[in-house]
mmCIF file of C-alpha atoms in Angstrom:
data_model
loop_
_atom_site.group_PDB
_atom_site.id
_atom_site.type_symbol
_atom_site.label_atom_id
_atom_site.label_comp_id
_atom_site.label_asym_id
_atom_site.label_seq_id
_atom_site.Cartn_x
_atom_site.Cartn_y
_atom_site.Cartn_z
ATOM 1 C CA MET A 1 -2.706 -10.869 29.664
ATOM 2 C CA LEU A 2 -2.465 -11.702 25.959
ATOM 3 C CA ASN A 3 1.041 -12.715 24.915
ATOM 4 C CA THR A 4 1.044 -10.710 21.684
ATOM 5 C CA GLN A 5 4.735 -11.282 21.061
ATOM 6 C CA SER A 6 4.335 -15.055 20.780
ATOM 7 C CA VAL A 7 1.334 -14.629 18.458
ATOM 8 C CA LEU A 8 3.099 -12.267 16.068
ATOM 9 C CA ASP A 9 6.407 -14.143 16.257
ATOM 10 C CA SER A 10 4.678 -17.288 15.000
ATOM 11 C CA LEU A 11 3.334 -15.824 11.735
ATOM 12 C CA ALA A 12 4.731 -14.411 8.534
ATOM 13 C CA LEU A 13 2.441 -11.678 7.183
ATOM 14 C CA ALA A 14 2.400 -10.023 3.752
ATOM 15 C CA TYR A 15 -0.069 -7.677 2.110
ATOM 16 C CA GLU A 16 -1.608 -6.740 -1.224
ATOM 17 C CA PRO A 17 -3.625 -3.542 -1.780
ATOM 18 C CA VAL A 18 -7.095 -3.923 -3.303
ATOM 19 C CA TRP A 19 -8.052 -0.996 -5.537
ATOM 20 C CA ALA A 20 -11.601 0.229 -6.140
ATOM 21 C CA PRO A 21 -12.827 1.302 -9.599
ATOM 22 C CA ASP A 22 -12.064 4.916 -8.607
ATOM 23 C CA ARG A 23 -8.402 3.848 -8.117
ATOM 24 C CA HIS A 24 -8.477 4.392 -4.349
ATOM 25 C CA LEU A 25 -7.712 1.797 -1.698
ATOM 26 C CA VAL A 26 -10.851 -0.200 -0.879
ATOM 27 C CA ALA A 27 -9.262 -3.069 1.064
ATOM 28 C CA ALA A 28 -6.020 -4.827 1.923
ATOM 29 C CA ARG A 29 -5.477 -8.547 1.483
ATOM 30 C CA LEU A 30 -3.391 -9.818 4.390
ATOM 31 C CA HIS A 31 -1.678 -13.173 3.842
ATOM 32 C CA LEU A 32 -1.013 -15.254 6.966
ATOM 33 C CA HIS A 33 1.615 -18.002 6.831
ATOM 34 C CA PRO A 34 2.273 -19.877 10.103
ATOM 35 C CA VAL A 35 5.978 -20.339 10.734
ATOM 36 C CA THR A 36 5.213 -23.610 12.552
ATOM 37 C CA PRO A 37 2.113 -25.735 11.815
ATOM 38 C CA THR A 38 0.669 -25.503 15.338
ATOM 39 C CA GLY A 39 2.334 -22.326 16.576
ATOM 40 C CA VAL A 40 -0.565 -19.900 16.197
ATOM 41 C CA ASP A 41 -3.758 -19.621 18.180
ATOM 42 C CA ALA A 42 -6.521 -17.991 16.107
ATOM 43 C CA ALA A 43 -8.324 -16.550 19.127
ATOM 44 C CA HIS A 44 -5.184 -14.730 20.263
ATOM 45 C CA PHE A 45 -4.462 -13.378 16.795
ATOM 46 C CA MET A 46 -8.014 -12.109 16.274
ATOM 47 C CA GLU A 47 -8.036 -10.540 19.724
ATOM 48 C CA LEU A 48 -4.815 -8.722 18.884
ATOM 49 C CA LEU A 49 -6.169 -7.651 15.507
ATOM 50 C CA GLY A 50 -9.359 -6.330 17.100
ATOM 51 C CA GLU A 51 -7.293 -4.122 19.407
ATOM 52 C CA HIS A 52 -5.388 -2.605 16.497
ATOM 53 C CA TRP A 53 -7.986 -2.311 13.729
ATOM 54 C CA PRO A 54 -9.954 0.986 13.978
ATOM 55 C CA GLU A 55 -13.285 1.736 12.318
ATOM 56 C CA GLU A 56 -11.654 4.076 9.784
ATOM 57 C CA ALA A 57 -9.212 1.398 8.588
ATOM 58 C CA PRO A 58 -9.685 -0.191 5.155
ATOM 59 C CA THR A 59 -11.413 -3.559 4.974
ATOM 60 C CA LEU A 60 -8.950 -6.328 5.760
ATOM 61 C CA ILE A 61 -9.240 -9.623 3.859
ATOM 62 C CA LEU A 62 -7.527 -12.407 5.808
ATOM 63 C CA SER A 63 -6.012 -14.963 3.429
ATOM 64 C CA ILE A 64 -4.883 -17.826 5.681
ATOM 65 C CA ALA A 65 -2.555 -20.459 4.254
ATOM 66 C CA SER A 66 -3.114 -23.063 6.996
ATOM 67 C CA PRO A 67 -6.432 -25.000 6.781
ATOM 68 C CA ARG A 68 -6.235 -25.614 10.542
ATOM 69 C CA LEU A 69 -5.781 -21.933 11.337
ATOM 70 C CA LEU A 70 -8.522 -20.981 8.867
ATOM 71 C CA LEU A 71 -11.093 -23.220 10.536
ATOM 72 C CA GLN A 72 -10.009 -21.948 13.964
ATOM 73 C CA THR A 73 -10.463 -18.347 12.814
ATOM 74 C CA LEU A 74 -13.959 -19.059 11.521
ATOM 75 C CA ALA A 75 -14.896 -20.399 14.959
ATOM 76 C CA VAL A 76 -13.864 -17.335 17.001
ATOM 77 C CA ASP A 77 -15.502 -13.937 17.324
ATOM 78 C CA PRO A 78 -15.117 -11.699 14.257
ATOM 79 C CA VAL A 79 -13.190 -8.432 14.084
ATOM 80 C CA HIS A 80 -15.071 -5.467 12.663
ATOM 81 C CA ASN A 81 -14.199 -4.430 9.118
ATOM 82 C CA THR A 82 -12.518 -7.722 8.271
ATOM 83 C CA CYS A 83 -13.356 -10.597 5.931
ATOM 84 C CA ILE A 84 -12.061 -14.154 5.893
ATOM 85 C CA GLU A 85 -11.007 -15.635 2.570
ATOM 86 C CA VAL A 86 -12.212 -19.224 2.127
ATOM 87 C CA PRO A 87 -11.391 -21.618 -0.758
ATOM 88 C CA ALA A 88 -14.400 -22.684 -2.822
ATOM 89 C CA ASP A 89 -14.083 -26.379 -1.988
ATOM 90 C CA LEU A 90 -15.087 -25.685 1.635
ATOM 91 C CA PHE A 91 -18.446 -24.374 0.405
ATOM 92 C CA ALA A 92 -19.070 -27.620 -1.501
ATOM 93 C CA ARG A 93 -18.505 -30.024 1.424
ATOM 94 C CA ALA A 94 -21.401 -30.535 3.817
ATOM 95 C CA ASP A 95 -19.315 -30.532 7.003
ATOM 96 C CA THR A 96 -17.370 -27.362 6.236
ATOM 97 C CA ALA A 97 -20.375 -25.615 4.628
ATOM 98 C CA ALA A 98 -22.140 -25.971 7.974
ATOM 99 C CA ARG A 99 -19.166 -24.349 9.721
ATOM 100 C CA LEU A 100 -19.268 -21.483 7.220
ATOM 101 C CA SER A 101 -22.971 -20.927 7.879
ATOM 102 C CA ILE A 102 -22.294 -20.778 11.621
ATOM 103 C CA ALA A 103 -19.416 -18.349 11.026
ATOM 104 C CA VAL A 104 -21.702 -16.031 9.044
ATOM 105 C CA ARG A 105 -24.318 -16.141 11.800
ATOM 106 C CA ARG A 106 -21.555 -15.327 14.279
ATOM 107 C CA GLY A 107 -20.876 -12.156 12.277
ATOM 108 C CA HIS A 108 -17.991 -13.098 10.002
ATOM 109 C CA ARG A 109 -17.950 -11.752 6.450
ATOM 110 C CA LEU A 110 -16.611 -14.262 3.945
ATOM 111 C CA VAL A 111 -14.778 -14.010 0.647
ATOM 112 C CA CYS A 112 -14.911 -17.132 -1.533
ATOM 113 C CA ARG A 113 -11.723 -17.759 -3.519
ATOM 114 C CA THR A 114 -12.844 -19.625 -6.617
ATOM 115 C CA PRO A 115 -11.849 -20.208 -10.246
ATOM 116 C CA TRP A 116 -13.942 -18.260 -12.755
ATOM 117 C CA SER A 117 -15.304 -21.533 -14.126
ATOM 118 C CA ASP A 118 -16.685 -22.467 -10.676
ATOM 119 C CA LEU A 119 -18.402 -19.191 -9.801
ATOM 120 C CA HIS A 120 -21.743 -20.971 -9.769
ATOM 121 C CA GLY A 121 -20.436 -24.253 -8.409
ATOM 122 C CA PRO A 122 -22.006 -26.392 -5.669
ATOM 123 C CA GLY A 123 -22.539 -24.660 -2.350
ATOM 124 C CA MET A 124 -21.802 -21.179 -3.671
ATOM 125 C CA ASP A 125 -25.347 -19.947 -3.128
ATOM 126 C CA SER A 126 -25.822 -21.563 0.272
ATOM 127 C CA VAL A 127 -23.573 -19.172 2.219
ATOM 128 C CA ASP A 128 -23.290 -15.421 1.755
ATOM 129 C CA ALA A 129 -19.796 -14.643 0.437
ATOM 130 C CA ARG A 130 -18.187 -12.198 -1.983
ATOM 131 C CA PRO A 131 -16.367 -14.092 -4.783
ATOM 132 C CA LEU A 132 -12.648 -13.584 -5.381
ATOM 133 C CA VAL A 133 -11.315 -14.770 -8.732
ATOM 134 C CA HIS A 134 -7.692 -14.908 -9.867
ATOM 135 C CA LEU A 135 -7.752 -14.738 -13.653
ATOM 136 C CA THR A 136 -5.570 -17.104 -15.653
ATOM 137 C CA ALA A 137 -3.750 -15.873 -18.755
ATOM 138 C CA ASP A 138 -6.337 -17.613 -20.957
ATOM 139 C CA GLU A 139 -9.240 -16.038 -19.055
ATOM 140 C CA ALA A 140 -7.654 -12.594 -19.318
ATOM 141 C CA GLN A 141 -7.223 -13.077 -23.057
ATOM 142 C CA ARG A 142 -10.847 -14.151 -23.343
ATOM 143 C CA LEU A 143 -12.061 -11.007 -21.596
ATOM 144 C CA LEU A 144 -10.047 -8.768 -23.907
ATOM 145 C CA ALA A 145 -10.637 -10.621 -27.176
ATOM 146 C CA PRO A 146 -12.561 -8.760 -29.908
ATOM 147 C CA VAL A 147 -16.251 -9.633 -29.931
ATOM 148 C CA ALA A 148 -17.786 -10.877 -33.165
ATOM 149 C CA PRO A 149 -20.820 -8.940 -34.460
ATOM 150 C CA GLY A 150 -24.046 -10.150 -32.876
ATOM 151 C CA ARG A 151 -22.297 -11.789 -29.923
ATOM 152 C CA ALA A 152 -22.199 -10.496 -26.356
ATOM 153 C CA ALA A 153 -18.910 -9.673 -24.674
ATOM 154 C CA PRO A 154 -17.954 -11.889 -21.701
ATOM 155 C CA GLN A 155 -19.269 -10.443 -18.443
ATOM 156 C CA LEU A 156 -18.101 -11.173 -14.932
ATOM 157 C CA PRO A 157 -20.731 -11.220 -12.184
ATOM 158 C CA PRO A 158 -20.934 -7.864 -10.398
ATOM 159 C CA GLY A 159 -19.126 -7.319 -7.117
ATOM 160 C CA LEU A 160 -16.136 -9.578 -7.736
ATOM 161 C CA ILE A 161 -12.686 -9.076 -6.295
ATOM 162 C CA VAL A 162 -10.284 -9.889 -9.123
ATOM 163 C CA GLY A 163 -6.615 -10.814 -9.122
ATOM 164 C CA GLY A 164 -4.242 -11.577 -11.956
ATOM 165 C CA ALA A 165 -4.664 -8.243 -13.754
ATOM 166 C CA ASP A 166 -1.053 -7.790 -14.805
ATOM 167 C CA THR A 167 -1.511 -5.299 -17.646
ATOM 168 C CA ARG A 168 -2.902 -1.799 -17.801
ATOM 169 C CA THR A 169 -5.320 -2.812 -20.567
ATOM 170 C CA LEU A 170 -6.799 -5.604 -18.461
ATOM 171 C CA VAL A 171 -7.132 -3.571 -15.265
ATOM 172 C CA ARG A 172 -8.850 -0.758 -17.177
ATOM 173 C CA HIS A 173 -11.255 -3.265 -18.706
ATOM 174 C CA LEU A 174 -12.102 -4.658 -15.272
ATOM 175 C CA ILE A 175 -12.774 -1.319 -13.576
ATOM 176 C CA GLU A 176 -14.365 0.489 -16.515
ATOM 177 C CA GLN A 177 -16.313 -2.211 -18.346
ATOM 178 C CA GLN A 178 -16.967 -4.794 -15.635
ATOM 179 C CA SER A 179 -18.736 -4.121 -12.327
ATOM 180 C CA VAL A 180 -15.930 -5.386 -10.098
ATOM 181 C CA HIS A 181 -15.674 -4.485 -6.425
ATOM 182 C CA GLY A 182 -11.902 -4.258 -6.500
ATOM 183 C CA VAL A 183 -8.668 -5.317 -8.193
ATOM 184 C CA ILE A 184 -5.917 -7.038 -6.213
ATOM 185 C CA GLY A 185 -2.580 -5.381 -6.840
ATOM 186 C CA TRP A 186 -1.837 -3.035 -9.715
ATOM 187 C CA PRO A 187 0.277 -3.417 -12.884
ATOM 188 C CA GLU A 188 2.757 -0.752 -11.744
ATOM 189 C CA ASP A 189 5.485 -1.587 -14.254
ATOM 190 C CA ASP A 190 3.077 -1.628 -17.205
ATOM 191 C CA VAL A 191 1.509 1.687 -16.179
ATOM 192 C CA LEU A 192 4.927 3.299 -15.776
ATOM 193 C CA ALA A 193 6.087 1.835 -19.095
ATOM 194 C CA SER A 194 3.292 3.727 -20.845
ATOM 195 C CA HIS A 195 5.005 6.939 -19.657
ATOM 196 C CA ARG A 196 8.495 5.863 -20.668
ATOM 197 C CA HIS A 197 8.928 8.697 -23.189
ATOM 198 C CA HIS A 198 8.618 11.474 -20.602
ATOM 199 C CA PRO A 199 9.163 11.860 -16.856
ATOM 200 C CA ILE A 200 6.070 11.548 -14.692
ATOM 201 C CA SER A 201 4.902 14.840 -13.257
ATOM 202 C CA TYR A 202 2.921 15.747 -10.150
ATOM 203 C CA ASP A 203 -0.239 14.308 -8.674
ATOM 204 C CA ARG A 204 -2.984 16.858 -9.345
ATOM 205 C CA ASP A 205 -4.986 15.933 -6.248
ATOM 206 C CA ILE A 206 -1.951 16.456 -4.010
ATOM 207 C CA LEU A 207 -1.216 19.886 -5.479
ATOM 208 C CA HIS A 208 -4.807 20.999 -4.929
ATOM 209 C CA ALA A 209 -4.769 19.575 -1.387
ATOM 210 C CA VAL A 210 -1.585 21.530 -0.638
ATOM 211 C CA LEU A 211 -3.146 24.770 -1.895
ATOM 212 C CA ALA A 212 -6.304 24.141 0.142
ATOM 213 C CA ALA A 213 -4.225 23.494 3.265
ATOM 214 C CA ILE A 214 -2.257 26.720 2.763
ATOM 215 C CA ASP A 215 -5.556 28.658 2.630
ATOM 216 C CA ASP A 216 -6.583 27.134 5.974
ATOM 217 C CA ASP A 217 -5.793 29.421 8.898
ATOM 218 C CA ASP A 218 -5.028 26.375 11.051
ATOM 219 C CA CYS A 219 -2.512 24.900 8.633
ATOM 220 C CA SER A 220 0.828 23.755 10.051
ATOM 221 C CA VAL A 221 4.157 22.714 8.565
ATOM 222 C CA GLU A 222 3.476 19.176 9.804
ATOM 223 C CA ARG A 223 0.173 19.080 7.908
ATOM 224 C CA LEU A 224 1.841 20.305 4.702
ATOM 225 C CA GLU A 225 4.609 17.771 5.096
ATOM 226 C CA ARG A 226 2.114 14.904 5.382
ATOM 227 C CA LEU A 227 0.455 16.069 2.147
ATOM 228 C CA VAL A 228 3.565 16.816 0.082
ATOM 229 C CA ARG A 229 5.315 13.570 0.961
ATOM 230 C CA GLN A 230 2.595 11.551 -0.790
ATOM 231 C CA ASP A 231 4.126 12.527 -4.150
ATOM 232 C CA ALA A 232 7.764 11.493 -4.646
ATOM 233 C CA VAL A 233 8.215 13.795 -7.653
ATOM 234 C CA LEU A 234 6.872 16.775 -5.701
ATOM 235 C CA VAL A 235 9.253 16.076 -2.800
ATOM 236 C CA TYR A 236 12.218 15.750 -5.150
ATOM 237 C CA ARG A 237 11.537 18.929 -7.100
ATOM 238 C CA LEU A 238 10.889 20.942 -3.946
ATOM 239 C CA LEU A 239 14.296 19.892 -2.642
ATOM 240 C CA LEU A 240 15.872 20.783 -5.985
ATOM 241 C CA LEU A 241 14.167 24.180 -5.812
ATOM 242 C CA VAL A 242 15.325 25.175 -2.329
ATOM 243 C CA ASN A 243 18.889 24.082 -3.079
ATOM 244 C CA SER A 244 19.034 25.940 -6.393
ATOM 245 C CA ALA A 245 20.828 29.216 -7.076
ATOM 246 C CA VAL A 246 17.430 30.938 -7.119
ATOM 247 C CA TYR A 247 17.365 30.925 -3.333
ATOM 248 C CA GLY A 248 21.081 31.346 -2.799
ATOM 249 C CA ASN A 249 21.143 29.351 0.418
ATOM 250 C CA ARG A 250 24.454 29.017 2.179
ATOM 251 C CA ARG A 251 23.212 25.926 3.987
ATOM 252 C CA GLU A 252 22.278 22.792 2.091
ATOM 253 C CA ILE A 253 18.733 21.576 2.750
ATOM 254 C CA GLY A 254 18.247 17.829 2.720
ATOM 255 C CA SER A 255 14.892 17.373 4.474
ATOM 256 C CA LEU A 256 11.371 18.117 3.309
ATOM 257 C CA ARG A 257 10.330 19.816 6.555
ATOM 258 C CA HIS A 258 13.333 22.134 6.425
ATOM 259 C CA ALA A 259 12.505 22.954 2.799
ATOM 260 C CA LEU A 260 8.909 23.837 3.661
ATOM 261 C CA MET A 261 9.990 26.023 6.555
ATOM 262 C CA MET A 262 12.528 27.815 4.403
ATOM 263 C CA LEU A 263 10.023 28.495 1.601
ATOM 264 C CA GLY A 264 7.158 29.603 3.818
ATOM 265 C CA PHE A 265 3.473 29.141 3.068
ATOM 266 C CA ARG A 266 3.105 32.056 0.645
ATOM 267 C CA GLU A 267 6.082 31.161 -1.527
ATOM 268 C CA LEU A 268 5.123 27.482 -1.494
ATOM 269 C CA GLY A 269 1.603 28.372 -2.620
ATOM 270 C CA ARG A 270 2.929 30.543 -5.444
ATOM 271 C CA TRP A 271 5.282 27.824 -6.652
ATOM 272 C CA VAL A 272 2.658 25.053 -6.429
ATOM 273 C CA THR A 273 0.200 27.215 -8.399
ATOM 274 C CA GLU A 274 2.793 27.481 -11.168
ATOM 275 C CA GLN A 275 3.178 23.703 -11.212
ATOM 276 C CA ILE A 276 -0.536 23.054 -11.762
ATOM 277 C CA THR A 277 -0.041 23.265 -15.521
ATOM 278 C CA GLU A 278 2.360 20.305 -15.336
ATOM 279 C CA VAL A 279 0.058 17.921 -13.471
ATOM 280 C CA GLU A 280 -0.156 14.311 -14.554
ATOM 281 C CA PRO A 281 -3.782 13.595 -15.548
ATOM 282 C CA ASP A 282 -3.449 9.797 -15.758
ATOM 283 C CA PRO A 283 -5.664 8.289 -12.992
ATOM 284 C CA ASP A 284 -3.882 4.945 -13.348
ATOM 285 C CA LEU A 285 -0.875 6.514 -11.630
ATOM 286 C CA HIS A 286 -2.770 7.036 -8.373
ATOM 287 C CA PRO A 287 -2.425 3.404 -7.174
ATOM 288 C CA VAL A 288 1.248 3.462 -8.229
ATOM 289 C CA ARG A 289 1.914 6.516 -6.067
ATOM 290 C CA LEU A 290 -0.115 5.258 -3.117
ATOM 291 C CA ALA A 291 1.641 1.875 -3.197
ATOM 292 C CA MET A 292 4.948 3.763 -2.940
ATOM 293 C CA VAL A 293 3.591 5.711 0.036
ATOM 294 C CA MET A 294 2.487 2.476 1.702
ATOM 295 C CA ARG A 295 5.985 1.007 1.355
ATOM 296 C CA ALA A 296 7.575 4.202 2.709
ATOM 297 C CA ARG A 297 5.202 4.337 5.687
ATOM 298 C CA LEU A 298 5.900 0.697 6.448
ATOM 299 C CA ALA A 299 9.650 1.333 6.412
ATOM 300 C CA GLN A 300 9.298 4.126 8.984
ATOM 301 C CA HIS A 301 7.018 2.003 11.172
ATOM 302 C CA LEU A 302 9.778 -0.620 11.336
ATOM 303 C CA LEU A 303 11.853 1.809 13.388
ATOM 304 C CA MET A 304 12.087 1.218 17.107
ATOM 305 C CA THR A 305 9.189 2.548 19.166
ATOM 306 C CA GLY A 306 9.990 6.013 20.438
ATOM 307 C CA SER A 307 12.126 7.071 17.471
ATOM 308 C CA ASP A 308 11.868 10.816 16.912
ATOM 309 C CA ASP A 309 10.069 12.403 13.978
ATOM 310 C CA THR A 310 13.276 13.537 12.292
ATOM 311 C CA LEU A 311 14.519 9.967 12.076
ATOM 312 C CA ARG A 312 11.131 8.682 10.958
ATOM 313 C CA ALA A 313 10.951 11.318 8.223
ATOM 314 C CA GLU A 314 14.426 10.397 7.001
ATOM 315 C CA VAL A 315 13.550 6.692 6.739
ATOM 316 C CA TYR A 316 10.322 7.561 4.920
ATOM 317 C CA ALA A 317 12.279 9.771 2.509
ATOM 318 C CA THR A 318 14.774 6.967 1.899
ATOM 319 C CA SER A 319 12.061 4.579 0.755
ATOM 320 C CA LEU A 320 10.241 7.210 -1.296
ATOM 321 C CA MET A 321 13.403 8.487 -2.988
ATOM 322 C CA GLY A 322 14.215 4.930 -3.973
ATOM 323 C CA GLU A 323 11.266 5.044 -6.399
ATOM 324 C CA LEU A 324 12.480 8.117 -8.321
ATOM 325 C CA GLY A 325 14.315 6.198 -11.029
ATOM 326 C CA ARG A 326 11.077 4.460 -12.041
ATOM 327 C CA LEU A 327 9.172 7.762 -12.140
ATOM 328 C CA LEU A 328 11.684 10.064 -13.819
ATOM 329 C CA HIS A 329 13.370 7.504 -16.112
ATOM 330 C CA GLN A 330 16.905 8.352 -15.045
ATOM 331 C CA PRO A 331 19.509 6.387 -13.115
ATOM 332 C CA LEU A 332 18.774 6.717 -9.415
ATOM 333 C CA ALA A 333 22.371 7.724 -8.641
ATOM 334 C CA THR A 334 22.141 10.621 -11.113
ATOM 335 C CA LEU A 335 18.960 11.903 -9.473
ATOM 336 C CA LEU A 336 20.138 11.548 -5.884
ATOM 337 C CA ASN A 337 23.519 13.166 -6.510
ATOM 338 C CA LYS A 338 21.736 16.423 -7.360
ATOM 339 C CA LEU A 339 20.591 16.731 -3.735
ATOM 340 C CA PRO A 340 22.485 17.211 -0.443
ATOM 341 C CA LEU A 341 20.875 14.171 1.135
ATOM 342 C CA PRO A 342 22.191 12.503 4.308
ATOM 343 C CA GLY A 343 24.773 9.819 3.638
ATOM 344 C CA ARG A 344 22.513 7.194 5.221
ATOM 345 C CA ILE A 345 20.069 7.632 2.324
ATOM 346 C CA PHE A 346 22.816 7.132 -0.271
ATOM 347 C CA ASP A 347 24.079 4.074 1.604
ATOM 348 C CA ALA A 348 20.648 2.437 1.664
ATOM 349 C CA LEU A 349 19.653 3.156 -1.931
ATOM 350 C CA LEU A 350 22.921 3.010 -3.847
ATOM 351 C CA ARG A 351 25.047 0.635 -1.753
ATOM 352 C CA ARG A 352 22.311 -1.479 -0.118
ATOM 353 C CA ASP A 353 24.036 -0.833 3.178
ATOM 354 C CA GLY A 354 23.793 1.268 6.308
ATOM 355 C CA PRO A 355 21.141 1.545 9.043
ATOM 356 C CA TYR A 356 18.184 2.284 6.742
ATOM 357 C CA PHE A 357 18.632 -0.497 4.198
ATOM 358 C CA PRO A 358 17.183 -3.251 6.468
ATOM 359 C CA LEU A 359 14.017 -1.168 6.958
ATOM 360 C CA VAL A 360 13.522 -0.427 3.255
ATOM 361 C CA ASP A 361 14.311 -4.004 2.214
ATOM 362 C CA THR A 362 12.000 -5.551 4.815
ATOM 363 C CA ALA A 363 9.172 -3.173 3.868
ATOM 364 C CA ARG A 364 9.459 -4.264 0.258
ATOM 365 C CA ALA A 365 9.524 -7.959 1.226
ATOM 366 C CA LEU A 366 6.309 -7.579 3.267
ATOM 367 C CA GLY A 367 4.572 -6.417 0.080
ATOM 368 C CA GLN A 368 5.475 -9.572 -1.875
ATOM 369 C CA PRO A 369 3.031 -12.330 -0.820
ATOM 370 C CA ALA A 370 4.361 -14.768 -3.414
ATOM 371 C CA GLU A 371 7.584 -14.919 -1.369
ATOM 372 C CA ILE A 372 5.995 -14.897 2.087
ATOM 373 C CA ALA A 373 7.916 -18.014 3.140
ATOM 374 C CA ARG A 374 11.154 -15.979 2.871
ATOM 375 C CA ILE A 375 10.046 -13.250 5.284
ATOM 376 C CA PRO A 376 11.361 -14.970 8.459
ATOM 377 C CA LEU A 377 14.774 -15.241 6.750
ATOM 378 C CA VAL A 378 14.678 -11.575 5.647
ATOM 379 C CA CYS A 379 13.913 -10.556 9.235
ATOM 380 C CA ARG A 380 16.752 -12.683 10.633
ATOM 381 C CA VAL A 381 19.256 -11.284 8.122
ATOM 382 C CA HIS A 382 18.275 -7.738 9.078
ATOM 383 C CA ASP A 383 18.130 -8.460 12.819
ATOM 384 C CA LEU A 384 14.407 -7.668 13.034
ATOM 385 C CA SER A 385 11.934 -9.849 14.895
ATOM 386 C CA LEU A 386 8.845 -11.165 13.141
ATOM 387 C CA GLU A 387 6.850 -9.507 15.906
ATOM 388 C CA THR A 388 8.304 -6.101 14.959
ATOM 389 C CA ALA A 389 7.701 -6.646 11.235
ATOM 390 C CA ASN A 390 4.133 -7.857 11.726
ATOM 391 C CA ARG A 391 3.147 -5.181 14.204
ATOM 392 C CA SER A 392 4.581 -2.512 11.902
ATOM 393 C CA LEU A 393 2.648 -3.903 8.954
ATOM 394 C CA LEU A 394 -0.642 -3.934 10.857
ATOM 395 C CA ARG A 395 -0.049 -0.374 12.062
ATOM 396 C CA MET A 396 0.651 0.852 8.523
ATOM 397 C CA LEU A 397 -2.428 -0.838 7.058
ATOM 398 C CA ALA A 398 -4.691 0.290 9.902
ATOM 399 C CA THR A 399 -3.846 3.953 9.231
ATOM 400 C CA SER A 400 -3.832 3.805 5.424
ATOM 401 C CA HIS A 401 -7.017 5.883 5.187
ATOM 402 C CA SER A 402 -6.131 8.400 7.894
ATOM 403 C CA HIS A 403 -2.369 8.999 7.756
ATOM 404 C CA ALA A 404 -2.672 12.287 5.837
ATOM 405 C CA GLY A 405 -5.599 13.604 7.844
ATOM 406 C CA ARG A 406 -5.761 16.855 9.799
ATOM 407 C CA ARG A 407 -3.653 15.919 12.794
ATOM 408 C CA SER A 408 -0.627 17.450 14.436
ATOM 409 C CA GLU A 409 0.769 14.419 16.211
ATOM 410 C CA ARG A 410 3.650 12.244 15.056
ATOM 411 C CA MET A 411 3.802 11.218 11.444
ATOM 412 C CA THR A 412 2.214 7.877 10.624
#
């Protein structure tokens, strides 16, 4: 039997979303950092990954820090819907280029991490691989610089995966004027800063999806909850609504599911229809919202196996509510104190304490690859095993395309 615990306890994992030109998730870049130089067996890890990576999952790009582990991974059987990221210098050396050719014949898909200046360097055309380029500040400036009359604007080769897009202007240039395959990460702070003069409103697609679900005879409260909770502003304002004097409730309502049950489908549909006029039309906000959902889903997956849905929903809400200050441009304490939320949520978000804070803090750390070496310490501080953190991360990523689908089972 495969000892999955030893495999996942020997790695630190961290992720970055990769966004398509339509601003939807096209892939996830998974960084692998061995905790000990020889503590990970590639065959075991890939076997584990193959058992947990369904066909409907997004493409997974494995970015492996250890040269030894990278070469091992290239030599084992591939996992469907995954790619292996390989530095450009391995394509230029005869011995490793031969290994890459064998890996491709074995069925591996490769991504070549290369500087822009070396896109057509030695060995690049000998092995089939999608290029991944991390733009430097100078290269970003060159792409955005005004073009003199009679001169052509700089063009990237089509199909690139591009990192280093840290401004809204640059990311828009890449997905609207260049034929990139995807952008690694998203300039969340810069996008939100462009809305600093007014609070961000609802996600139009979510509102329409809620109305469509209400019109479905088979709709359930669980289905509506999975849709509504993808928009932090929508969750917050629904809770404000049901606790307002308009409804005159004697009992305070602090959970989304309770709010939906209290409103009922017809009243919810009427209210959502009224909100359509306030929708936020900016498509650049979609990756911001989905990244928040990914962090919230990861936090709930960090709970112990077998935790009930009420607890999972509360942890999810804790993470999601923690983003409200960035969206509504008010102090988080001011926003939260308007709601009768459980004390555990206040403890986690305002005091960085209580049973939910370790889950929210670890989920955020797993989304910061630049600090991947700190993840084992974060897990120790919060009394979480690396195996738990890594398994939770893989589960969240594997269901990133399907978590809001038409299902009635436990929330994912």
